[in-house]
Structure formats: C-alpha cells, structure tokens
CSV table of C-alpha atoms in Angstrom, one decimal:
chain,number,residue,atom,x,y,z
A,298,MET,CA,0.0,0.0,0.0
A,299,GLY,CA,1.5,3.3,-1.0
A,300,SER,CA,0.5,6.4,0.8
A,301,ARG,CA,2.3,9.6,0.8
A,302,SER,CA,3.0,11.6,3.9
A,303,VAL,CA,4.0,15.2,4.1
A,304,GLU,CA,6.2,16.6,6.8
A,305,GLY,CA,7.3,20.2,7.1
A,306,GLU,CA,6.1,23.7,7.4
A,307,GLN,CA,4.0,24.3,4.3
A,308,ALA,CA,2.9,27.8,4.8
A,309,SER,CA,-0.8,27.3,4.1
A,310,LEU,CA,-1.2,24.3,6.4
A,311,ALA,CA,1.3,25.4,9.1
A,312,ASP,CA,-1.1,27.6,11.0
A,313,ASP,CA,-3.9,25.0,11.1
A,314,TYR,CA,-1.4,22.4,12.1
A,315,ASP,CA,-0.1,24.5,14.9
A,316,ALA,CA,-3.6,25.2,16.1
A,317,LEU,CA,-4.3,21.5,16.0
A,318,ILE,CA,-1.2,20.3,17.9
A,319,SER,CA,-1.4,23.1,20.4
A,320,THR,CA,-4.6,21.6,21.9
A,321,THR,CA,-3.4,18.2,22.7
A,322,ASP,CA,-2.3,17.1,26.1
A,323,VAL,CA,0.9,15.7,24.8
A,324,VAL,CA,2.1,19.2,23.7
A,325,LEU,CA,1.2,20.6,27.1
A,326,LEU,CA,3.0,17.7,28.8
A,327,LYS,CA,6.1,18.3,26.6
A,328,ARG,CA,6.0,22.0,27.6
A,329,ALA,CA,5.8,21.2,31.3
A,330,TRP,CA,8.6,18.7,30.9
A,331,ARG,CA,10.9,21.1,29.2
A,332,ASN,CA,10.2,23.9,31.7
A,333,GLU,CA,10.9,21.5,34.6
A,334,LYS,CA,14.1,20.3,33.0
A,335,ALA,CA,15.5,23.7,32.5
A,336,ALA,CA,14.4,25.3,35.8
A,337,PRO,CA,16.8,25.2,38.8
A,338,GLU,CA,14.0,24.8,41.3
A,339,ILE,CA,10.9,22.7,41.4
A,340,LEU,CA,7.9,24.1,39.6
A,341,HIS,CA,4.2,23.7,40.2
A,342,PHE,CA,2.9,20.2,39.8
A,343,GLU,CA,0.4,20.0,36.9
A,344,SER,CA,-2.0,17.6,38.6
A,345,ASP,CA,-4.9,18.0,36.1
A,346,LEU,CA,-2.7,17.5,33.1
A,347,ILE,CA,-1.0,14.4,34.6
A,348,THR,CA,-4.3,12.8,35.6
A,349,ARG,CA,-5.7,13.4,32.1
A,350,VAL,CA,-2.6,12.0,30.5
A,351,ARG,CA,-2.6,9.0,32.8
A,352,GLU,CA,-6.3,8.2,31.8
A,353,GLN,CA,-5.5,8.5,28.2
A,354,ILE,CA,-2.5,6.2,28.5
A,355,GLU,CA,-4.6,3.6,30.3
A,356,LEU,CA,-7.3,3.8,27.7
A,357,MET,CA,-4.7,3.5,24.9
A,358,GLU,CA,-3.1,0.5,26.6
A,359,GLU,CA,-6.5,-1.3,26.7
A,360,THR,CA,-7.1,-0.4,23.0
A,361,VAL,CA,-3.7,-1.8,22.0
A,362,GLU,CA,-4.3,-5.1,23.9
A,363,GLU,CA,-7.7,-5.4,22.3
A,364,LYS,CA,-6.4,-4.7,18.8
A,365,SER,CA,-3.5,-7.2,19.1
A,366,THR,CA,-5.8,-10.0,20.1
A,367,VAL,CA,-8.4,-9.2,17.5
A,368,GLY,CA,-5.9,-9.3,14.7
A,369,THR,CA,-5.9,-5.9,13.1
A,370,ASP,CA,-2.9,-5.4,10.9
A,371,PRO,CA,0.3,-5.3,12.9
A,372,LEU,CA,1.3,-2.0,11.3
A,373,SER,CA,-1.3,0.1,13.1
A,374,VAL,CA,-0.8,-1.9,16.3
A,375,SER,CA,2.9,-1.0,16.3
A,376,LEU,CA,2.1,2.6,15.5
A,377,TYR,CA,-0.2,2.8,18.4
A,378,GLN,CA,2.4,1.2,20.6
A,379,MET,CA,5.0,3.7,19.4
A,380,ASP,CA,2.8,6.6,20.3
A,381,LEU,CA,2.1,5.1,23.7
A,382,ASP,CA,5.8,4.6,24.4
A,383,ARG,CA,6.5,8.2,23.5
A,384,THR,CA,3.9,9.6,25.8
A,385,LEU,CA,5.0,7.2,28.6
A,386,PHE,CA,8.5,8.5,28.2
A,387,LEU,CA,7.4,12.1,28.6
A,388,LEU,CA,5.4,11.3,31.7
A,389,ARG,CA,8.2,9.2,33.3
A,390,SER,CA,10.9,11.7,32.5
A,391,TYR,CA,8.7,14.6,34.0
A,392,LEU,CA,8.2,12.7,37.2
A,393,ARG,CA,11.8,11.6,37.4
A,394,ILE,CA,13.2,15.1,37.1
A,395,ARG,CA,10.9,16.2,39.9
A,396,ILE,CA,12.0,13.4,42.1
A,397,GLN,CA,15.7,14.2,41.4
A,398,LYS,CA,15.1,17.8,42.4
A,399,ILE,CA,13.2,16.7,45.6
A,400,GLU,CA,16.1,14.4,46.6
A,401,LYS,CA,18.6,17.2,46.1
A,402,TYR,CA,16.7,19.8,48.1
A,403,MET,CA,14.5,17.9,50.4
A,404,PHE,CA,15.2,19.7,53.6
A,405,HIS,CA,14.7,23.0,52.0
A,406,LEU,CA,11.4,21.9,50.5
A,407,ARG,CA,10.1,20.8,53.9
A,408,LYS,CA,11.0,24.1,55.4
A,409,THR,CA,9.6,26.5,52.7
A,410,GLU,CA,5.9,26.8,52.6
A,411,GLU,CA,5.7,28.1,49.0
A,412,LEU,CA,7.7,25.2,47.6
A,413,TRP,CA,5.9,22.6,49.7
A,414,ASN,CA,2.7,23.6,48.0
A,415,ARG,CA,4.1,22.9,44.6
A,416,LEU,CA,4.4,19.2,45.3
A,417,SER,CA,1.7,16.6,44.6
A,418,LYS,CA,0.3,14.4,47.4
A,419,ASP,CA,2.5,11.5,46.6
A,420,GLU,CA,5.5,13.7,46.3
A,421,LYS,CA,4.8,15.2,49.7
A,422,PHE,CA,4.6,11.7,51.2
A,423,PHE,CA,7.8,10.7,49.6
A,424,THR,CA,9.6,13.8,50.8
A,425,GLU,CA,8.5,13.3,54.4
A,426,ARG,CA,9.6,9.7,54.4
A,427,CYS,CA,12.9,10.7,52.7
A,428,THR,CA,13.7,13.5,55.2
A,429,ASP,CA,12.9,11.3,58.2
A,430,ASP,CA,15.0,8.5,57.0
A,431,PHE,CA,17.9,10.7,56.1
A,432,LYS,CA,17.7,12.6,59.4
A,433,LYS,CA,17.7,9.3,61.3
A,434,HIS,CA,20.7,8.1,59.3
A,435,LEU,CA,22.7,11.2,59.9
A,436,GLU,CA,21.9,11.2,63.6
A,437,GLU,CA,22.8,7.6,64.1
A,438,SER,CA,25.9,7.5,62.1
A,439,VAL,CA,27.5,10.9,62.8
A,440,LEU,CA,25.7,13.5,64.7
A,441,SER,CA,25.2,11.7,68.0
A,442,LYS,CA,29.0,11.2,68.2
A,443,LEU,CA,29.8,14.9,67.8
A,444,PRO,CA,30.0,17.3,70.8
A,445,GLU,CA,26.9,18.8,72.1
A,446,ASN,CA,26.8,22.0,70.1
A,447,TYR,CA,27.2,20.5,66.8
A,448,GLN,CA,24.5,18.0,66.7
A,449,SER,CA,21.9,19.6,64.6
A,450,TYR,CA,21.5,18.3,61.0
A,451,GLU,CA,20.4,21.8,59.9
A,452,ARG,CA,23.0,24.0,61.2
A,453,GLN,CA,26.7,23.6,61.5
A,454,SER,CA,26.7,24.6,65.1
A,455,VAL,CA,24.4,26.1,67.7
A,456,ILE,CA,25.9,29.5,67.1
A,457,SER,CA,25.2,29.6,63.3
A,458,GLU,CA,22.6,32.2,62.5
A,459,GLU,CA,20.9,30.3,59.7
A,460,ASP,CA,20.3,26.8,58.6
A,461,ASP,CA,23.5,26.6,56.7
A,462,MET,CA,23.7,22.9,56.3
A,463,VAL,CA,20.6,22.8,54.1
A,464,PRO,CA,21.3,23.0,50.4
A,465,GLU,CA,19.2,25.5,48.5
A,466,PRO,CA,18.6,25.6,44.8
A,467,ARG,CA,20.6,28.3,43.0
A,468,LEU,CA,18.1,30.7,41.6
A,469,ASP,CA,20.6,32.9,39.9
A,470,THR,CA,21.6,30.4,37.2
A,471,PHE,CA,21.2,31.6,33.7
A,472,VAL,CA,18.5,29.9,31.6
A,473,LEU,CA,17.5,30.0,28.0
A,474,CYS,CA,14.0,31.2,27.5
A,475,ARG,CA,11.5,32.4,24.9
A,476,SER,CA,8.3,34.4,25.3
A,477,LYS,CA,5.2,34.1,23.1
A,478,GLU,CA,4.2,37.7,23.3
A,479,TYR,CA,5.8,41.0,23.7
A,480,LEU,CA,6.7,41.5,27.4
A,481,THR,CA,7.9,44.6,29.0
A,482,GLY,CA,8.7,45.6,32.5
A,483,ILE,CA,10.9,42.8,33.6
A,484,GLN,CA,13.0,43.9,36.4
A,485,LEU,CA,16.5,42.6,36.3
A,486,GLU,CA,17.7,41.5,39.7
A,487,ASP,CA,21.4,41.3,39.2
A,488,GLY,CA,24.0,43.8,38.2
A,489,PRO,CA,25.5,46.8,39.8
A,490,VAL,CA,23.2,48.8,42.1
A,491,ASP,CA,22.7,51.7,39.8
A,492,ASP,CA,21.5,49.5,37.0
A,493,ARG,CA,19.1,47.5,39.0
A,494,SER,CA,16.1,49.5,38.2
A,495,LYS,CA,16.4,49.2,34.5
A,496,LEU,CA,13.5,47.5,32.9
A,497,PHE,CA,14.0,44.8,30.3
A,498,GLU,CA,11.7,43.9,27.5
A,499,MET,CA,11.3,40.7,25.5
A,500,GLU,CA,10.2,40.3,22.0
A,501,PRO,CA,8.2,37.2,21.0
A,502,ASP,CA,9.9,34.2,19.7
A,503,VAL,CA,13.4,35.5,20.3
A,504,LEU,CA,15.7,33.5,22.5
A,505,TYR,CA,17.2,35.1,25.6
A,506,PHE,CA,19.7,33.9,28.1
A,507,ILE,CA,18.7,35.5,31.3
A,508,CYS,CA,19.0,35.1,35.1
A,509,TYR,CA,16.3,32.8,36.3
A,510,LYS,CA,15.4,35.0,39.3
A,511,SER,CA,14.3,37.8,37.0
A,512,ILE,CA,11.8,35.8,35.1
A,513,LYS,CA,10.5,33.6,37.9
A,514,PRO,CA,7.0,35.0,38.1
A,515,LEU,CA,6.6,35.0,34.4
A,516,VAL,CA,7.5,31.3,34.1
A,517,GLU,CA,4.9,30.5,36.7
A,518,SER,CA,2.2,32.3,35.0
A,519,GLY,CA,3.1,30.6,31.7
A,520,LYS,CA,4.1,33.6,29.7
A,521,ILE,CA,7.6,32.5,29.2
A,522,ASP,CA,8.8,29.0,28.1
A,523,LEU,CA,12.2,27.7,29.2
A,524,LEU,CA,14.1,25.8,26.6
B,213,MET,CA,-5.6,2.5,5.9
B,214,ASP,CA,-7.9,3.6,8.7
B,215,PRO,CA,-7.4,6.9,10.5
B,216,LEU,CA,-5.2,6.6,13.6
B,217,CYS,CA,-6.5,8.0,16.9
B,218,LEU,CA,-3.4,8.4,18.9
B,219,ILE,CA,-2.8,10.2,22.1
B,220,SER,CA,-0.9,12.8,20.2
B,221,GLY,CA,-3.8,13.5,17.9
B,222,ASP,CA,-5.8,12.1,15.1
B,223,PHE,CA,-4.3,11.4,11.8
B,224,GLY,CA,-6.5,11.1,8.8
B,225,PRO,CA,-7.4,8.2,6.6
B,226,PHE,CA,-4.4,7.2,4.6
B,227,THR,CA,-5.2,6.7,0.9
B,228,PRO,CA,-2.7,5.8,-1.7
B,229,GLN,CA,-1.1,8.7,-3.6
B,230,ILE,CA,-2.8,11.3,-1.5
B,231,VAL,CA,-0.6,13.6,0.5
B,232,THR,CA,-1.3,13.5,4.3
B,233,GLN,CA,0.3,15.5,7.1
B,234,VAL,CA,1.7,13.5,10.0
B,235,PRO,CA,4.3,14.1,12.7
B,236,LEU,CA,7.9,13.3,11.8
B,237,TRP,CA,8.3,10.2,13.9
B,238,LEU,CA,5.2,8.7,12.3
B,239,ALA,CA,6.4,9.5,8.8
B,240,ILE,CA,9.8,7.9,9.5
B,241,ALA,CA,8.1,4.8,11.0
B,242,LEU,CA,6.0,4.4,8.0
B,243,LYS,CA,8.9,5.0,5.6
B,244,LYS,CA,11.0,2.3,7.4
B,245,ARG,CA,8.3,-0.2,6.8
B,246,GLY,CA,8.2,0.8,3.2
B,247,LYS,CA,4.6,2.1,3.3
B,248,CYS,CA,5.1,5.6,2.2
B,249,SER,CA,7.4,8.2,0.6
B,250,ILE,CA,8.2,11.4,2.3
B,251,CYS,CA,7.8,14.8,0.6
B,252,PRO,CA,10.8,16.9,1.6
B,253,PRO,CA,9.8,20.2,3.4
B,254,GLN,CA,9.7,23.4,1.4
B,255,TRP,CA,12.9,24.8,2.8
B,256,MET,CA,14.9,21.8,1.8
B,257,THR,CA,15.4,22.4,-1.9
B,258,VAL,CA,18.6,23.4,-3.6
B,259,GLU,CA,17.3,26.8,-4.6
B,260,LYS,CA,16.0,27.8,-1.2
B,261,LEU,CA,19.1,26.6,0.6
B,262,THR,CA,21.4,28.4,-1.8
B,263,GLN,CA,19.4,31.5,-1.2
B,264,VAL,CA,19.6,31.0,2.6
B,265,LEU,CA,23.4,30.5,2.3
B,266,GLU,CA,23.8,33.8,0.5
B,267,VAL,CA,21.8,35.6,3.1
B,268,GLU,CA,23.8,34.0,5.8
B,269,ARG,CA,27.1,35.0,4.3
B,270,ASP,CA,26.1,38.6,3.6
B,271,SER,CA,24.5,39.7,6.9
B,272,GLN,CA,25.5,39.3,10.5
B,273,GLU,CA,22.1,38.3,11.5
B,274,MET,CA,20.8,34.8,11.4
B,275,SER,CA,18.5,33.8,8.6
B,276,GLU,CA,15.0,33.2,9.7
B,277,HIS,CA,13.9,30.9,6.9
B,278,LEU,CA,15.2,27.8,8.6
B,279,PRO,CA,13.0,26.1,11.2
B,280,PHE,CA,14.2,25.7,14.7
B,281,HIS,CA,15.2,22.0,14.3
B,282,TYR,CA,16.5,22.1,10.8
B,283,VAL,CA,19.7,20.1,11.6
B,284,GLU,CA,17.7,17.3,13.2
B,285,ILE,CA,15.1,17.2,10.6
B,286,SER,CA,17.5,17.1,7.7
B,287,ARG,CA,19.6,14.4,9.4
B,288,LEU,CA,16.6,12.2,9.9
B,289,LEU,CA,15.4,12.7,6.4
B,290,PHE,CA,18.9,11.9,5.0
B,291,ASP,CA,19.2,8.7,7.0
B,292,HIS,CA,15.8,7.3,6.1
B,293,ALA,CA,14.4,9.0,3.0
B,294,ARG,CA,17.4,9.8,0.9
B,295,ASP,CA,15.7,8.7,-2.3
B,296,ASN,CA,12.8,11.1,-1.8
B,297,ILE,CA,15.1,14.2,-1.7
B,298,PRO,CA,16.1,15.5,-5.1
B,299,ASP,CA,19.9,16.2,-5.4
B,300,ALA,CA,20.6,14.8,-2.0
B,301,TYR,CA,24.3,15.4,-2.1
B,302,MET,CA,23.9,19.0,-3.1
B,303,VAL,CA,21.3,19.6,-0.4
B,304,ARG,CA,23.5,17.9,2.2
B,305,SER,CA,26.6,20.0,1.4
B,306,LEU,CA,24.6,23.2,1.4
B,307,ILE,CA,23.2,22.4,4.8
B,308,GLU,CA,26.7,21.7,6.1
B,309,ASP,CA,27.9,25.0,4.8
B,310,ILE,CA,25.0,26.8,6.4
B,311,ARG,CA,25.8,25.2,9.7
B,312,ASP,CA,29.4,26.3,9.5
B,313,VAL,CA,28.6,29.9,8.6
B,314,ARG,CA,26.0,30.2,11.4
B,315,PHE,CA,28.1,28.7,14.0
B,316,HIS,CA,31.0,30.9,13.1
B,317,LYS,CA,28.7,33.9,13.6
B,318,VAL,CA,27.7,32.6,17.0
B,319,GLU,CA,31.3,32.2,18.0
B,320,THR,CA,32.3,35.7,17.0
B,321,ASP,CA,29.3,37.0,18.9
B,322,LEU,CA,30.4,35.1,22.0
B,323,GLU,CA,33.7,36.8,21.9
B,324,GLY,CA,32.0,40.1,22.6
B,325,PHE,CA,31.0,39.3,26.1
B,326,ASN,CA,32.3,41.5,28.8
B,327,GLY,CA,31.5,42.0,32.5
B,328,ARG,CA,28.5,44.1,31.7
B,329,THR,CA,26.4,41.7,29.8
B,330,ILE,CA,23.4,40.8,31.8
B,331,ALA,CA,21.3,39.1,29.2
B,332,VAL,CA,22.1,37.7,25.8
B,333,LYS,CA,19.7,37.8,23.0
B,334,ILE,CA,20.2,36.0,19.7
B,335,LYS,CA,17.6,35.8,17.1
B,336,ASN,CA,16.8,32.7,15.1
B,337,LEU,CA,19.2,30.4,16.6
B,338,SER,CA,18.6,26.8,15.9
B,339,ALA,CA,18.2,23.9,18.4
B,340,MET,CA,21.6,22.3,17.7
B,341,GLU,CA,23.5,25.6,18.1
B,342,VAL,CA,21.7,26.4,21.3
B,343,ASN,CA,22.6,23.1,22.8
B,344,ILE,CA,26.2,23.5,21.8
B,345,VAL,CA,26.7,26.9,23.4
B,346,ARG,CA,24.3,26.5,26.3
B,347,PRO,CA,26.8,25.3,29.0
B,348,PHE,CA,29.4,27.8,27.9
B,349,ILE,CA,27.1,30.8,28.1
B,350,GLY,CA,25.6,29.6,31.3
B,351,ARG,CA,28.9,29.3,33.0
B,352,ALA,CA,30.4,32.4,31.5
B,353,LEU,CA,27.4,34.6,32.5
B,354,GLN,CA,27.5,33.0,35.9
B,355,ALA,CA,31.1,33.9,36.4
B,356,PHE,CA,30.6,37.4,35.2
B,357,TYR,CA,27.7,37.8,37.5
B,358,LYS,CA,29.6,36.5,40.5
B,359,HIS,CA,32.6,38.7,39.9
B,360,ASP,CA,30.6,41.7,38.9
B,361,SER,CA,28.2,41.8,41.8
B,362,SER,CA,31.1,42.3,44.3
B,363,GLU,CA,31.7,45.7,42.8
B,364,LEU,CA,29.2,47.6,44.8
B,365,ILE,CA,30.5,51.0,44.0
B,366,PRO,CA,30.3,51.9,40.4
B,367,ASP,CA,33.0,54.1,39.0
B,368,PRO,CA,31.4,57.4,38.1
B,369,GLU,CA,34.4,58.6,36.1
B,370,ARG,CA,34.3,55.7,33.7
B,371,ALA,CA,33.2,57.0,30.2
B,372,PRO,CA,30.0,55.4,29.0
B,373,ASP,CA,31.0,52.4,27.0
B,374,ARG,CA,28.0,52.4,24.6
B,375,ARG,CA,28.3,49.6,22.1
B,376,PRO,CA,27.3,50.9,18.7
B,377,GLN,CA,24.3,49.2,17.3
B,378,VAL,CA,25.9,48.9,13.8
B,379,ALA,CA,24.8,46.5,11.2
B,380,HIS,CA,27.9,44.4,11.5
B,381,ASN,CA,27.0,43.6,15.1
B,382,ALA,CA,24.7,40.8,15.9
B,383,PRO,CA,21.4,41.9,17.4
B,384,ARG,CA,22.4,41.4,21.1
B,385,ARG,CA,21.2,44.0,23.5
B,386,GLN,CA,23.7,45.2,26.0
B,387,LEU,CA,21.7,46.9,28.6
B,388,ARG,CA,24.6,48.3,30.5
B,389,ARG,CA,26.7,51.3,29.8
C-alpha cells in the first residue's frame, strides 16, 4: 500500500497544524517537561494534566491489547504502541526530574511553605519519608557522636545564625527562554546597584539567556517558556 | 488505511497517492516499513538553501527561513528518506555550509562578552547551536555575575561604553553602559 505523507512547514497548512497540535495534552506535557528540566527549582505540579494523560494512557493500553488480540494489521498496532511509548517516556521523565530535584533539596522543601505547596500528594509523602530516613541516618551515624553544640542536622553549630547545612537551589543560574508575546517591564535583579532599576523587555519568539530569578513569576504564569 | 486515533492527535485516513500530514516520527516509522514516501519540506530544496546560504554569508544576523530544528530534521530525512530528496548530495553539502557559517557567527558573537552583559539575545538560533553553546554561556554569564556583583561602588568617572548598534554587530542588547 503506498501512501504519501508530508512533513514540514508548508505555509498554508502550518497555521492550522499549529492550532491542531497546540490543543493536545501531549504538547502541554512536553512544555511542562521542558520547563521542569530547565528550571533550577521545582515548579508547580500540573496535577490536572497528569491525571488526564494517565487516563489517556490507560485507555490506549487497553485499546492496544484489544487490537492485538483481534488481529488488526500489525502495522497500526505497532504505530499505536509507538505513540504510547512516546507519551509514557514524557510522563516518566517529567516525574523523574521532579524526584531528582526533591532528593537534592528535600530539607529546603520541607521548610519552605511556597515550595511545599508545589508538590503533589505522593511527592509530599515521599519527601516526608525521605527526610525522616535521612535525618535518622545522619543522627545515628555521625551527629550523635559529635560534641553537644554540633548535633543539629540543619546548622553547623548552635551559634550559626541560619540553617547553613541545608542545600538550597541556586536561583541565579542563567537559563534560555523564549516568550510568546511582547513582554515589558521585567526587572533585572542582578547587576550593579545603579542599573538594577532598568526594565527589560522581551520580543516574542526570540531566544534570551537571562537570570532565572528575574523571570521567575513569568515562568509560573506561563508567559515564558524555558528551553 | 484507517485513521489513527493516537494520544498525540488524530491522523486522517491514509489513501494511496494522497498527500497527508503527520508528525515526523510517524512518517519515519511508515517509511521504514516501506509504506510511504516522504515529501521533503519546502525549505529543503537546492534553490531555497542556496538563497539562505547567500543571506547568511552577507549579513551578520541569522537567517529566519530555517526552522528551529533544521539540523535534526535534515539528518533524519537523509538517514531514512534519501531517495525522496532530489539532489541529496547538493542539499547535504549546502546544509553543512549553512551550519558552519551560522556557528562561526555565533562564535564571533560570544567573543564580545564583557562584564556588563546581563542578558544575551540572539535571534533565530537553531536547536543544535543552542545546545552546543548553552553550557558555555551559562557558566560564562554566571562567572561574570559572580565577579561583577562584588563591585558595589560603580566608578562614576568611567566613560559610557556604549556599544554601537551597527549592522555588523549581531542583534544582542547590552543593557549596561
């Protein structure tokens, strides 16, 4: 059977195609995955998106099983399976990146209210168990044997002013980003004191390397995509 | 063949000799099983690419006629669908040339960093180039930021070092003096 497929940005069809693909969950999941990968701190958990994607995947798994027993041509079964694998990969990778970030910064997450609210229920459960186990391990193996003033797992010693043994994510890393619309009024956080009040603007669809701190609220509201 | 209802979307009934639009991975899968032939994208012809190469060589800016993932797309199409591309060797060598010219431009841009760059803006960079320079730019800007932020007292006598926005300069905004 010969069928011809077209791939590429043919101008007349490009807009329709873009509109079509922008409405699927897979595209949203891909965006969330990319943002999560590029950001130095953990972002908000897209619980609605993930539940929808999970349902679709389960449905698709049932369909594939059905089709392979019924005896439809193996070509379409393998195509369905490929699509399923691709979506599963996105989902798994998204969850894995989040878990990696949790494991790196778990004490900090427990302490900070704002970040704690970004986790899903399962992640919160995981973080609690993780922090408890890790604390216990540290206390039993090392801290109980140190002199009195140095036994906290959060501070170097009782005289430290802050919790300096807790690793925090570095928010001043530079990230690559792109905005979809014309944005003005971004305050740049870094730089010499006299320049700090300068406002920055971003044109749509142009790539920028910029300090993550400066664009944090825009990433959360979805106006800027990280690459 | 029946329409496919995938998670990523619905792709229409496949009839022989009728052109249908599908995502790249699907097209490659079908091509591997010998079920279809792929029409090369519009930008992938000898004429268009020669045009793009001329534009790249003449101006300092990046050409905007190439899609973001042109390297990856062209690589995949060469590997799997070489017979569907007219003048494959010519197209391939043109794309290689374009890659070299663009990357050279990027490299010369990067040399222009100094302590006062707070953000870098480059238009029309492609995915491959972005990923090549990403770690470098990240670490370089980080180092500049670290060393620059310790200068709390700016020097008022320093003459404004305004970078001329001339045509030969890449469109990067330096927001500092």
